[in-house]
Amino acid sequence: MTTTQTGSRASTRTAPTRTSEEDLTVQPDQQPPEQRPAPTRAALLVRRFLLVDLVLLIIGSGAVLTWLLLTRTPDTEPLGDRVSSLVTGRNEVQVRRDEVAEVARTMMTRVNSYGPEDLADDGTMPDYRDGVSSLLTPGFAAEFDDQVQIAEATVAQAGLGRTTTVHAVGVSELADDEATALVAGEFTNTYPGDGDERVSDEPATYRVEVTLRLVDGAWLVDAFSPVTGTGVTTDGSADDGAGADGSTTDGSSTDGGSSR
């Protein structure tokens, strides 16, 4: 820029700007589409490879999402709730399995835990009845009320007591409103001895199949039957060799549980 001053006046002249050849060059991305150079074969291969990878990634993600929805969320829930469970990391199927297993474990613990301390003045065991019945479906609870009288009579007449330990519980079948669990454990019968002492039988093992149903949102026991072992029924039957007090020749008893 050149400045010329005459007297009190000043005039300003702007020198012309020289444009380099680089500034006049049109960049490839600024060219019209028909004038742009054709992509090389290598560039086309890279683009095609990236496109195939993207498609495979989308397909794989969809397959994994479908598998997770089928295996980790119950079919009865709306799709939105099932997707929400996956996002939050909550495995609804495992939650249901845990609920079934806990009810089955509690059932076998309660049904095989009683003794003279549970007897009321009328010779019944009301707390024992209530504790077990609260885990049963209405139909099975009615059957239990009839069968439990055998256990109450044995406790009142022979002073029988029973404790149990559950070693393992496994859920073998799980549907929308029905489930099957296997419970393995052992129980020990005790009888009055000298004074305040009690005589214990050898522990008897059992393996029981428990059938549960979903009733008003809660899992309840609808039936159970021994798979191996004895001493888990209260239906009034006795194994061969059973004595008058309900005990069998192998040291077990036929009065401490119920089956259907």
PDB file of C-alpha atoms in Angstrom:
ATOM      1  CA  MET A   1       0.000   0.000   0.000  1.00  0.00           C
ATOM      2  CA  THR A   2       1.424   3.433  -1.046  1.00  0.00           C
ATOM      3  CA  THR A   3       0.608   6.678   0.757  1.00  0.00           C
ATOM      4  CA  THR A   4       1.172  10.079  -0.898  1.00  0.00           C
ATOM      5  CA  GLN A   5       0.845  13.220   1.182  1.00  0.00           C
ATOM      6  CA  THR A   6       0.462  16.705  -0.363  1.00  0.00           C
ATOM      7  CA  GLY A   7       0.022  19.599   2.037  1.00  0.00           C
ATOM      8  CA  SER A   8      -2.678  18.744   4.505  1.00  0.00           C
ATOM      9  CA  ARG A   9      -4.261  16.223   2.239  1.00  0.00           C
ATOM     10  CA  ALA A  10      -3.357  12.589   2.160  1.00  0.00           C
ATOM     11  CA  SER A  11      -4.384  10.102  -0.452  1.00  0.00           C
ATOM     12  CA  THR A  12      -4.148   6.382  -0.133  1.00  0.00           C
ATOM     13  CA  ARG A  13      -3.614   3.990  -2.990  1.00  0.00           C
ATOM     14  CA  THR A  14      -3.806   0.247  -2.550  1.00  0.00           C
ATOM     15  CA  ALA A  15      -1.238  -1.708  -4.438  1.00  0.00           C
ATOM     16  CA  PRO A  16      -2.668  -4.598  -6.482  1.00  0.00           C
ATOM     17  CA  THR A  17      -2.493  -7.997  -4.750  1.00  0.00           C
ATOM     18  CA  ARG A  18      -0.531 -10.641  -6.595  1.00  0.00           C
ATOM     19  CA  THR A  19      -2.344 -13.965  -6.752  1.00  0.00           C
ATOM     20  CA  SER A  20      -0.176 -17.014  -6.742  1.00  0.00           C
ATOM     21  CA  GLU A  21      -0.793 -19.937  -9.037  1.00  0.00           C
ATOM     22  CA  GLU A  22      -1.549 -22.120  -6.032  1.00  0.00           C
ATOM     23  CA  ASP A  23      -4.475 -19.866  -5.071  1.00  0.00           C
ATOM     24  CA  LEU A  24      -5.907 -20.258  -8.563  1.00  0.00           C
ATOM     25  CA  THR A  25      -5.713 -24.036  -8.424  1.00  0.00           C
ATOM     26  CA  VAL A  26      -9.117 -25.702  -7.934  1.00  0.00           C
ATOM     27  CA  GLN A  27      -8.979 -28.425  -5.288  1.00  0.00           C
ATOM     28  CA  PRO A  28     -10.418 -31.818  -6.257  1.00  0.00           C
ATOM     29  CA  ASP A  29     -13.265 -31.603  -3.738  1.00  0.00           C
ATOM     30  CA  GLN A  30     -14.202 -28.200  -5.183  1.00  0.00           C
ATOM     31  CA  GLN A  31     -14.470 -29.477  -8.716  1.00  0.00           C
ATOM     32  CA  PRO A  32     -17.811 -30.350 -10.281  1.00  0.00           C
ATOM     33  CA  PRO A  33     -18.588 -34.064  -9.940  1.00  0.00           C
ATOM     34  CA  GLU A  34     -18.135 -34.712 -13.643  1.00  0.00           C
ATOM     35  CA  GLN A  35     -14.620 -33.241 -13.527  1.00  0.00           C
ATOM     36  CA  ARG A  36     -13.361 -35.082 -10.454  1.00  0.00           C
ATOM     37  CA  PRO A  37     -10.848 -37.856 -11.031  1.00  0.00           C
ATOM     38  CA  ALA A  38     -12.244 -41.411 -10.841  1.00  0.00           C
ATOM     39  CA  PRO A  39     -11.374 -43.294  -7.599  1.00  0.00           C
ATOM     40  CA  THR A  40      -8.644 -45.811  -7.874  1.00  0.00           C
ATOM     41  CA  ARG A  41      -9.241 -49.553  -7.674  1.00  0.00           C
ATOM     42  CA  ALA A  42      -7.643 -49.669  -4.225  1.00  0.00           C
ATOM     43  CA  ALA A  43      -9.964 -46.968  -2.926  1.00  0.00           C
ATOM     44  CA  LEU A  44     -12.994 -48.847  -4.260  1.00  0.00           C
ATOM     45  CA  LEU A  45     -11.852 -52.031  -2.540  1.00  0.00           C
ATOM     46  CA  VAL A  46     -11.394 -50.220   0.767  1.00  0.00           C
ATOM     47  CA  ARG A  47     -14.858 -48.690   0.531  1.00  0.00           C
ATOM     48  CA  ARG A  48     -16.395 -52.035  -0.347  1.00  0.00           C
ATOM     49  CA  PHE A  49     -14.573 -53.715   2.531  1.00  0.00           C
ATOM     50  CA  LEU A  50     -15.789 -51.102   5.008  1.00  0.00           C
ATOM     51  CA  LEU A  51     -19.345 -51.421   3.723  1.00  0.00           C
ATOM     52  CA  VAL A  52     -19.312 -55.208   4.114  1.00  0.00           C
ATOM     53  CA  ASP A  53     -17.894 -54.861   7.644  1.00  0.00           C
ATOM     54  CA  LEU A  54     -20.633 -52.415   8.562  1.00  0.00           C
ATOM     55  CA  VAL A  55     -23.373 -54.717   7.258  1.00  0.00           C
ATOM     56  CA  LEU A  56     -21.920 -57.710   9.108  1.00  0.00           C
ATOM     57  CA  LEU A  57     -21.659 -55.669  12.304  1.00  0.00           C
ATOM     58  CA  ILE A  58     -25.317 -54.653  12.059  1.00  0.00           C
ATOM     59  CA  ILE A  59     -26.429 -58.236  11.392  1.00  0.00           C
ATOM     60  CA  GLY A  60     -24.286 -59.600  14.232  1.00  0.00           C
ATOM     61  CA  SER A  61     -25.548 -56.999  16.691  1.00  0.00           C
ATOM     62  CA  GLY A  62     -29.129 -57.828  15.778  1.00  0.00           C
ATOM     63  CA  ALA A  63     -28.497 -61.552  16.239  1.00  0.00           C
ATOM     64  CA  VAL A  64     -26.864 -61.035  19.646  1.00  0.00           C
ATOM     65  CA  LEU A  65     -29.710 -58.763  20.776  1.00  0.00           C
ATOM     66  CA  THR A  66     -32.288 -61.347  19.686  1.00  0.00           C
ATOM     67  CA  TRP A  67     -30.438 -64.129  21.515  1.00  0.00           C
ATOM     68  CA  LEU A  68     -30.227 -62.064  24.687  1.00  0.00           C
ATOM     69  CA  LEU A  69     -33.926 -61.220  24.527  1.00  0.00           C
ATOM     70  CA  LEU A  70     -34.842 -64.890  24.138  1.00  0.00           C
ATOM     71  CA  THR A  71     -32.529 -66.263  26.817  1.00  0.00           C
ATOM     72  CA  ARG A  72     -32.380 -63.549  29.470  1.00  0.00           C
ATOM     73  CA  THR A  73     -35.854 -62.059  29.519  1.00  0.00           C
ATOM     74  CA  PRO A  74     -39.226 -63.791  30.072  1.00  0.00           C
ATOM     75  CA  ASP A  75     -41.586 -64.095  27.104  1.00  0.00           C
ATOM     76  CA  THR A  76     -44.494 -62.728  29.118  1.00  0.00           C
ATOM     77  CA  GLU A  77     -43.020 -59.231  29.481  1.00  0.00           C
ATOM     78  CA  PRO A  78     -43.538 -56.455  26.895  1.00  0.00           C
ATOM     79  CA  LEU A  79     -40.726 -55.959  24.425  1.00  0.00           C
ATOM     80  CA  GLY A  80     -39.879 -52.555  25.869  1.00  0.00           C
ATOM     81  CA  ASP A  81     -39.432 -53.985  29.367  1.00  0.00           C
ATOM     82  CA  ARG A  82     -37.293 -56.821  28.006  1.00  0.00           C
ATOM     83  CA  VAL A  83     -35.004 -54.394  26.182  1.00  0.00           C
ATOM     84  CA  SER A  84     -34.812 -52.231  29.314  1.00  0.00           C
ATOM     85  CA  SER A  85     -33.737 -55.269  31.325  1.00  0.00           C
ATOM     86  CA  LEU A  86     -30.902 -55.902  28.888  1.00  0.00           C
ATOM     87  CA  VAL A  87     -29.769 -52.282  28.974  1.00  0.00           C
ATOM     88  CA  THR A  88     -29.706 -52.220  32.779  1.00  0.00           C
ATOM     89  CA  GLY A  89     -27.995 -55.614  32.954  1.00  0.00           C
ATOM     90  CA  ARG A  90     -30.854 -57.277  34.851  1.00  0.00           C
ATOM     91  CA  ASN A  91     -31.248 -60.949  33.889  1.00  0.00           C
ATOM     92  CA  GLU A  92     -34.962 -61.540  34.456  1.00  0.00           C
ATOM     93  CA  VAL A  93     -34.751 -65.260  33.726  1.00  0.00           C
ATOM     94  CA  GLN A  94     -32.052 -65.711  36.353  1.00  0.00           C
ATOM     95  CA  VAL A  95     -34.074 -63.639  38.801  1.00  0.00           C
ATOM     96  CA  ARG A  96     -37.041 -65.972  38.294  1.00  0.00           C
ATOM     97  CA  ARG A  97     -34.821 -69.024  38.724  1.00  0.00           C
ATOM     98  CA  ASP A  98     -33.476 -67.642  41.979  1.00  0.00           C
ATOM     99  CA  GLU A  99     -37.016 -66.995  43.228  1.00  0.00           C
ATOM    100  CA  VAL A 100     -38.103 -70.553  42.403  1.00  0.00           C
ATOM    101  CA  ALA A 101     -35.011 -72.048  44.032  1.00  0.00           C
ATOM    102  CA  GLU A 102     -35.487 -70.006  47.201  1.00  0.00           C
ATOM    103  CA  VAL A 103     -39.140 -71.064  47.576  1.00  0.00           C
ATOM    104  CA  ALA A 104     -38.227 -74.722  47.037  1.00  0.00           C
ATOM    105  CA  ARG A 105     -35.404 -74.493  49.574  1.00  0.00           C
ATOM    106  CA  THR A 106     -37.620 -72.780  52.145  1.00  0.00           C
ATOM    107  CA  MET A 107     -40.374 -75.322  51.590  1.00  0.00           C
ATOM    108  CA  MET A 108     -38.150 -78.336  52.280  1.00  0.00           C
ATOM    109  CA  THR A 109     -36.605 -76.595  55.277  1.00  0.00           C
ATOM    110  CA  ARG A 110     -39.957 -75.810  56.874  1.00  0.00           C
ATOM    111  CA  VAL A 111     -41.651 -79.102  56.132  1.00  0.00           C
ATOM    112  CA  ASN A 112     -38.800 -81.044  57.741  1.00  0.00           C
ATOM    113  CA  SER A 113     -38.280 -78.838  60.815  1.00  0.00           C
ATOM    114  CA  TYR A 114     -40.576 -79.536  63.767  1.00  0.00           C
ATOM    115  CA  GLY A 115     -40.682 -81.130  67.191  1.00  0.00           C
ATOM    116  CA  PRO A 116     -42.399 -81.227  70.591  1.00  0.00           C
ATOM    117  CA  GLU A 117     -41.731 -77.516  71.094  1.00  0.00           C
ATOM    118  CA  ASP A 118     -44.212 -76.830  68.254  1.00  0.00           C
ATOM    119  CA  LEU A 119     -47.130 -78.616  69.926  1.00  0.00           C
ATOM    120  CA  ALA A 120     -50.049 -76.588  71.214  1.00  0.00           C
ATOM    121  CA  ASP A 121     -52.340 -77.674  74.045  1.00  0.00           C
ATOM    122  CA  ASP A 122     -54.703 -79.317  71.568  1.00  0.00           C
ATOM    123  CA  GLY A 123     -51.935 -81.522  70.153  1.00  0.00           C
ATOM    124  CA  THR A 124     -51.583 -79.636  66.875  1.00  0.00           C
ATOM    125  CA  MET A 125     -48.649 -77.627  65.533  1.00  0.00           C
ATOM    126  CA  PRO A 126     -50.267 -74.349  64.381  1.00  0.00           C
ATOM    127  CA  ASP A 127     -47.063 -72.452  63.666  1.00  0.00           C
ATOM    128  CA  TYR A 128     -45.720 -75.367  61.675  1.00  0.00           C
ATOM    129  CA  ARG A 129     -48.954 -75.580  59.694  1.00  0.00           C
ATOM    130  CA  ASP A 130     -48.970 -71.854  58.952  1.00  0.00           C
ATOM    131  CA  GLY A 131     -45.314 -71.748  57.961  1.00  0.00           C
ATOM    132  CA  VAL A 132     -45.661 -74.570  55.451  1.00  0.00           C
ATOM    133  CA  SER A 133     -49.135 -73.632  54.159  1.00  0.00           C
ATOM    134  CA  SER A 134     -47.986 -70.111  53.306  1.00  0.00           C
ATOM    135  CA  LEU A 135     -45.751 -71.629  50.622  1.00  0.00           C
ATOM    136  CA  LEU A 136     -48.432 -73.860  49.065  1.00  0.00           C
ATOM    137  CA  THR A 137     -51.077 -73.344  46.421  1.00  0.00           C
ATOM    138  CA  PRO A 138     -54.633 -73.349  47.848  1.00  0.00           C
ATOM    139  CA  GLY A 139     -55.349 -76.865  46.579  1.00  0.00           C
ATOM    140  CA  PHE A 140     -52.131 -78.331  47.927  1.00  0.00           C
ATOM    141  CA  ALA A 141     -52.541 -76.488  51.229  1.00  0.00           C
ATOM    142  CA  ALA A 142     -55.884 -78.238  51.765  1.00  0.00           C
ATOM    143  CA  GLU A 143     -54.230 -81.624  51.217  1.00  0.00           C
ATOM    144  CA  PHE A 144     -51.403 -80.706  53.561  1.00  0.00           C
ATOM    145  CA  ASP A 145     -53.837 -79.788  56.352  1.00  0.00           C
ATOM    146  CA  ASP A 146     -55.247 -83.305  56.169  1.00  0.00           C
ATOM    147  CA  GLN A 147     -51.887 -85.074  55.987  1.00  0.00           C
ATOM    148  CA  VAL A 148     -50.059 -83.059  58.638  1.00  0.00           C
ATOM    149  CA  GLN A 149     -52.174 -84.675  61.335  1.00  0.00           C
ATOM    150  CA  ILE A 150     -49.948 -87.763  61.029  1.00  0.00           C
ATOM    151  CA  ALA A 151     -46.848 -85.742  61.853  1.00  0.00           C
ATOM    152  CA  GLU A 152     -48.644 -84.045  64.758  1.00  0.00           C
ATOM    153  CA  ALA A 153     -49.746 -87.387  66.193  1.00  0.00           C
ATOM    154  CA  THR A 154     -46.202 -88.790  65.935  1.00  0.00           C
ATOM    155  CA  VAL A 155     -44.756 -85.756  67.692  1.00  0.00           C
ATOM    156  CA  ALA A 156     -47.392 -85.895  70.437  1.00  0.00           C
ATOM    157  CA  GLN A 157     -47.164 -89.661  71.030  1.00  0.00           C
ATOM    158  CA  ALA A 158     -43.490 -90.466  70.383  1.00  0.00           C
ATOM    159  CA  GLY A 159     -41.902 -87.083  71.017  1.00  0.00           C
ATOM    160  CA  LEU A 160     -40.423 -87.091  67.488  1.00  0.00           C
ATOM    161  CA  GLY A 161     -38.346 -84.106  66.451  1.00  0.00           C
ATOM    162  CA  ARG A 162     -36.800 -83.392  63.081  1.00  0.00           C
ATOM    163  CA  THR A 163     -34.182 -81.040  61.730  1.00  0.00           C
ATOM    164  CA  THR A 164     -32.977 -80.748  58.164  1.00  0.00           C
ATOM    165  CA  THR A 165     -30.161 -79.343  56.084  1.00  0.00           C
ATOM    166  CA  VAL A 166     -30.631 -78.483  52.417  1.00  0.00           C
ATOM    167  CA  HIS A 167     -27.429 -79.047  50.494  1.00  0.00           C
ATOM    168  CA  ALA A 168     -28.392 -78.011  46.981  1.00  0.00           C
ATOM    169  CA  VAL A 169     -31.281 -76.692  44.898  1.00  0.00           C
ATOM    170  CA  GLY A 170     -31.480 -76.709  41.113  1.00  0.00           C
ATOM    171  CA  VAL A 171     -34.211 -75.468  38.779  1.00  0.00           C
ATOM    172  CA  SER A 172     -34.680 -78.045  36.036  1.00  0.00           C
ATOM    173  CA  GLU A 173     -37.655 -76.477  34.240  1.00  0.00           C
ATOM    174  CA  LEU A 174     -38.898 -72.897  34.075  1.00  0.00           C
ATOM    175  CA  ALA A 175     -41.970 -71.782  32.141  1.00  0.00           C
ATOM    176  CA  ASP A 176     -44.128 -68.683  32.315  1.00  0.00           C
ATOM    177  CA  ASP A 177     -46.257 -69.885  35.236  1.00  0.00           C
ATOM    178  CA  GLU A 178     -44.814 -73.263  36.203  1.00  0.00           C
ATOM    179  CA  ALA A 179     -41.424 -74.509  37.330  1.00  0.00           C
ATOM    180  CA  THR A 180     -39.738 -77.647  38.616  1.00  0.00           C
ATOM    181  CA  ALA A 181     -36.895 -77.721  41.128  1.00  0.00           C
ATOM    182  CA  LEU A 182     -34.785 -80.513  42.573  1.00  0.00           C
ATOM    183  CA  VAL A 183     -33.821 -80.245  46.228  1.00  0.00           C
ATOM    184  CA  ALA A 184     -31.153 -82.413  47.858  1.00  0.00           C
ATOM    185  CA  GLY A 185     -30.478 -82.583  51.561  1.00  0.00           C
ATOM    186  CA  GLU A 186     -30.675 -84.670  54.700  1.00  0.00           C
ATOM    187  CA  PHE A 187     -32.777 -84.756  57.850  1.00  0.00           C
ATOM    188  CA  THR A 188     -32.226 -86.152  61.333  1.00  0.00           C
ATOM    189  CA  ASN A 189     -34.921 -87.533  63.597  1.00  0.00           C
ATOM    190  CA  THR A 190     -34.608 -87.287  67.377  1.00  0.00           C
ATOM    191  CA  TYR A 191     -36.503 -88.991  70.181  1.00  0.00           C
ATOM    192  CA  PRO A 192     -36.694 -88.515  73.963  1.00  0.00           C
ATOM    193  CA  GLY A 193     -33.822 -90.114  75.886  1.00  0.00           C
ATOM    194  CA  ASP A 194     -32.863 -90.123  79.535  1.00  0.00           C
ATOM    195  CA  GLY A 195     -33.907 -86.945  81.274  1.00  0.00           C
ATOM    196  CA  ASP A 196     -33.698 -83.963  78.961  1.00  0.00           C
ATOM    197  CA  GLU A 197     -31.420 -85.736  76.488  1.00  0.00           C
ATOM    198  CA  ARG A 198     -32.619 -86.675  73.022  1.00  0.00           C
ATOM    199  CA  VAL A 199     -31.487 -89.635  70.953  1.00  0.00           C
ATOM    200  CA  SER A 200     -30.647 -88.947  67.332  1.00  0.00           C
ATOM    201  CA  ASP A 201     -31.027 -91.280  64.376  1.00  0.00           C
ATOM    202  CA  GLU A 202     -28.455 -91.383  61.633  1.00  0.00           C
ATOM    203  CA  PRO A 203     -29.053 -88.591  59.094  1.00  0.00           C
ATOM    204  CA  ALA A 204     -31.205 -89.690  56.148  1.00  0.00           C
ATOM    205  CA  THR A 205     -30.594 -88.173  52.737  1.00  0.00           C
ATOM    206  CA  TYR A 206     -33.307 -87.149  50.318  1.00  0.00           C
ATOM    207  CA  ARG A 207     -33.689 -85.782  46.822  1.00  0.00           C
ATOM    208  CA  VAL A 208     -37.078 -84.266  46.090  1.00  0.00           C
ATOM    209  CA  GLU A 209     -38.718 -82.933  42.938  1.00  0.00           C
ATOM    210  CA  VAL A 210     -40.772 -79.831  43.700  1.00  0.00           C
ATOM    211  CA  THR A 211     -43.412 -78.466  41.315  1.00  0.00           C
ATOM    212  CA  LEU A 212     -44.244 -74.781  41.646  1.00  0.00           C
ATOM    213  CA  ARG A 213     -46.855 -72.519  40.071  1.00  0.00           C
ATOM    214  CA  LEU A 214     -46.991 -68.755  39.755  1.00  0.00           C
ATOM    215  CA  VAL A 215     -50.071 -67.542  41.630  1.00  0.00           C
ATOM    216  CA  ASP A 216     -50.814 -63.816  41.759  1.00  0.00           C
ATOM    217  CA  GLY A 217     -47.174 -63.013  41.117  1.00  0.00           C
ATOM    218  CA  ALA A 218     -45.767 -65.378  43.761  1.00  0.00           C
ATOM    219  CA  TRP A 219     -44.230 -68.828  43.306  1.00  0.00           C
ATOM    220  CA  LEU A 220     -46.049 -71.462  45.383  1.00  0.00           C
ATOM    221  CA  VAL A 221     -45.461 -75.186  45.749  1.00  0.00           C
ATOM    222  CA  ASP A 222     -48.147 -77.253  44.047  1.00  0.00           C
ATOM    223  CA  ALA A 223     -46.654 -80.727  44.611  1.00  0.00           C
ATOM    224  CA  PHE A 224     -43.489 -82.509  45.572  1.00  0.00           C
ATOM    225  CA  SER A 225     -42.372 -86.113  45.542  1.00  0.00           C
ATOM    226  CA  PRO A 226     -39.203 -87.969  46.526  1.00  0.00           C
ATOM    227  CA  VAL A 227     -36.800 -88.899  43.763  1.00  0.00           C
ATOM    228  CA  THR A 228     -34.467 -90.771  46.112  1.00  0.00           C
ATOM    229  CA  GLY A 229     -34.578 -91.311  49.858  1.00  0.00           C
ATOM    230  CA  THR A 230     -37.483 -91.700  52.266  1.00  0.00           C
ATOM    231  CA  GLY A 231     -39.177 -89.740  54.969  1.00  0.00           C
ATOM    232  CA  VAL A 232     -40.674 -86.960  52.871  1.00  0.00           C
ATOM    233  CA  THR A 233     -44.370 -87.859  52.724  1.00  0.00           C
ATOM    234  CA  THR A 234     -47.324 -87.378  55.044  1.00  0.00           C
ATOM    235  CA  ASP A 235     -49.900 -89.305  53.080  1.00  0.00           C
ATOM    236  CA  GLY A 236     -50.312 -91.943  55.773  1.00  0.00           C
ATOM    237  CA  SER A 237     -48.429 -94.641  53.885  1.00  0.00           C
ATOM    238  CA  ALA A 238     -45.404 -96.428  55.295  1.00  0.00           C
ATOM    239  CA  ASP A 239     -42.553 -98.359  53.778  1.00  0.00           C
ATOM    240  CA  ASP A 240     -42.228-102.052  54.434  1.00  0.00           C
ATOM    241  CA  GLY A 241     -40.897-102.547  57.938  1.00  0.00           C
ATOM    242  CA  ALA A 242     -42.327 -99.349  59.364  1.00  0.00           C
ATOM    243  CA  GLY A 243     -42.967 -99.385  63.066  1.00  0.00           C
ATOM    244  CA  ALA A 244     -45.940 -98.044  64.966  1.00  0.00           C
ATOM    245  CA  ASP A 245     -44.289 -94.666  65.429  1.00  0.00           C
ATOM    246  CA  GLY A 246     -43.862 -94.187  61.681  1.00  0.00           C
ATOM    247  CA  SER A 247     -40.151 -94.927  61.592  1.00  0.00           C
ATOM    248  CA  THR A 248     -38.688 -97.396  59.130  1.00  0.00           C
ATOM    249  CA  THR A 249     -36.033-100.018  59.518  1.00  0.00           C
ATOM    250  CA  ASP A 250     -33.452 -97.736  57.921  1.00  0.00           C
ATOM    251  CA  GLY A 251     -33.884 -95.078  60.613  1.00  0.00           C
ATOM    252  CA  SER A 252     -36.006 -92.737  58.494  1.00  0.00           C
ATOM    253  CA  SER A 253     -39.623 -91.751  58.957  1.00  0.00           C
ATOM    254  CA  THR A 254     -42.658 -91.428  56.748  1.00  0.00           C
ATOM    255  CA  ASP A 255     -44.293 -88.496  58.462  1.00  0.00           C
ATOM    256  CA  GLY A 256     -42.209 -85.402  57.909  1.00  0.00           C
ATOM    257  CA  GLY A 257     -43.206 -84.004  54.545  1.00  0.00           C
ATOM    258  CA  SER A 258     -45.961 -84.116  52.002  1.00  0.00           C
ATOM    259  CA  SER A 259     -46.370 -85.113  48.414  1.00  0.00           C
ATOM    260  CA  ARG A 260     -49.031 -84.900  45.834  1.00  0.00           C
TER     261      ARG A 260
END
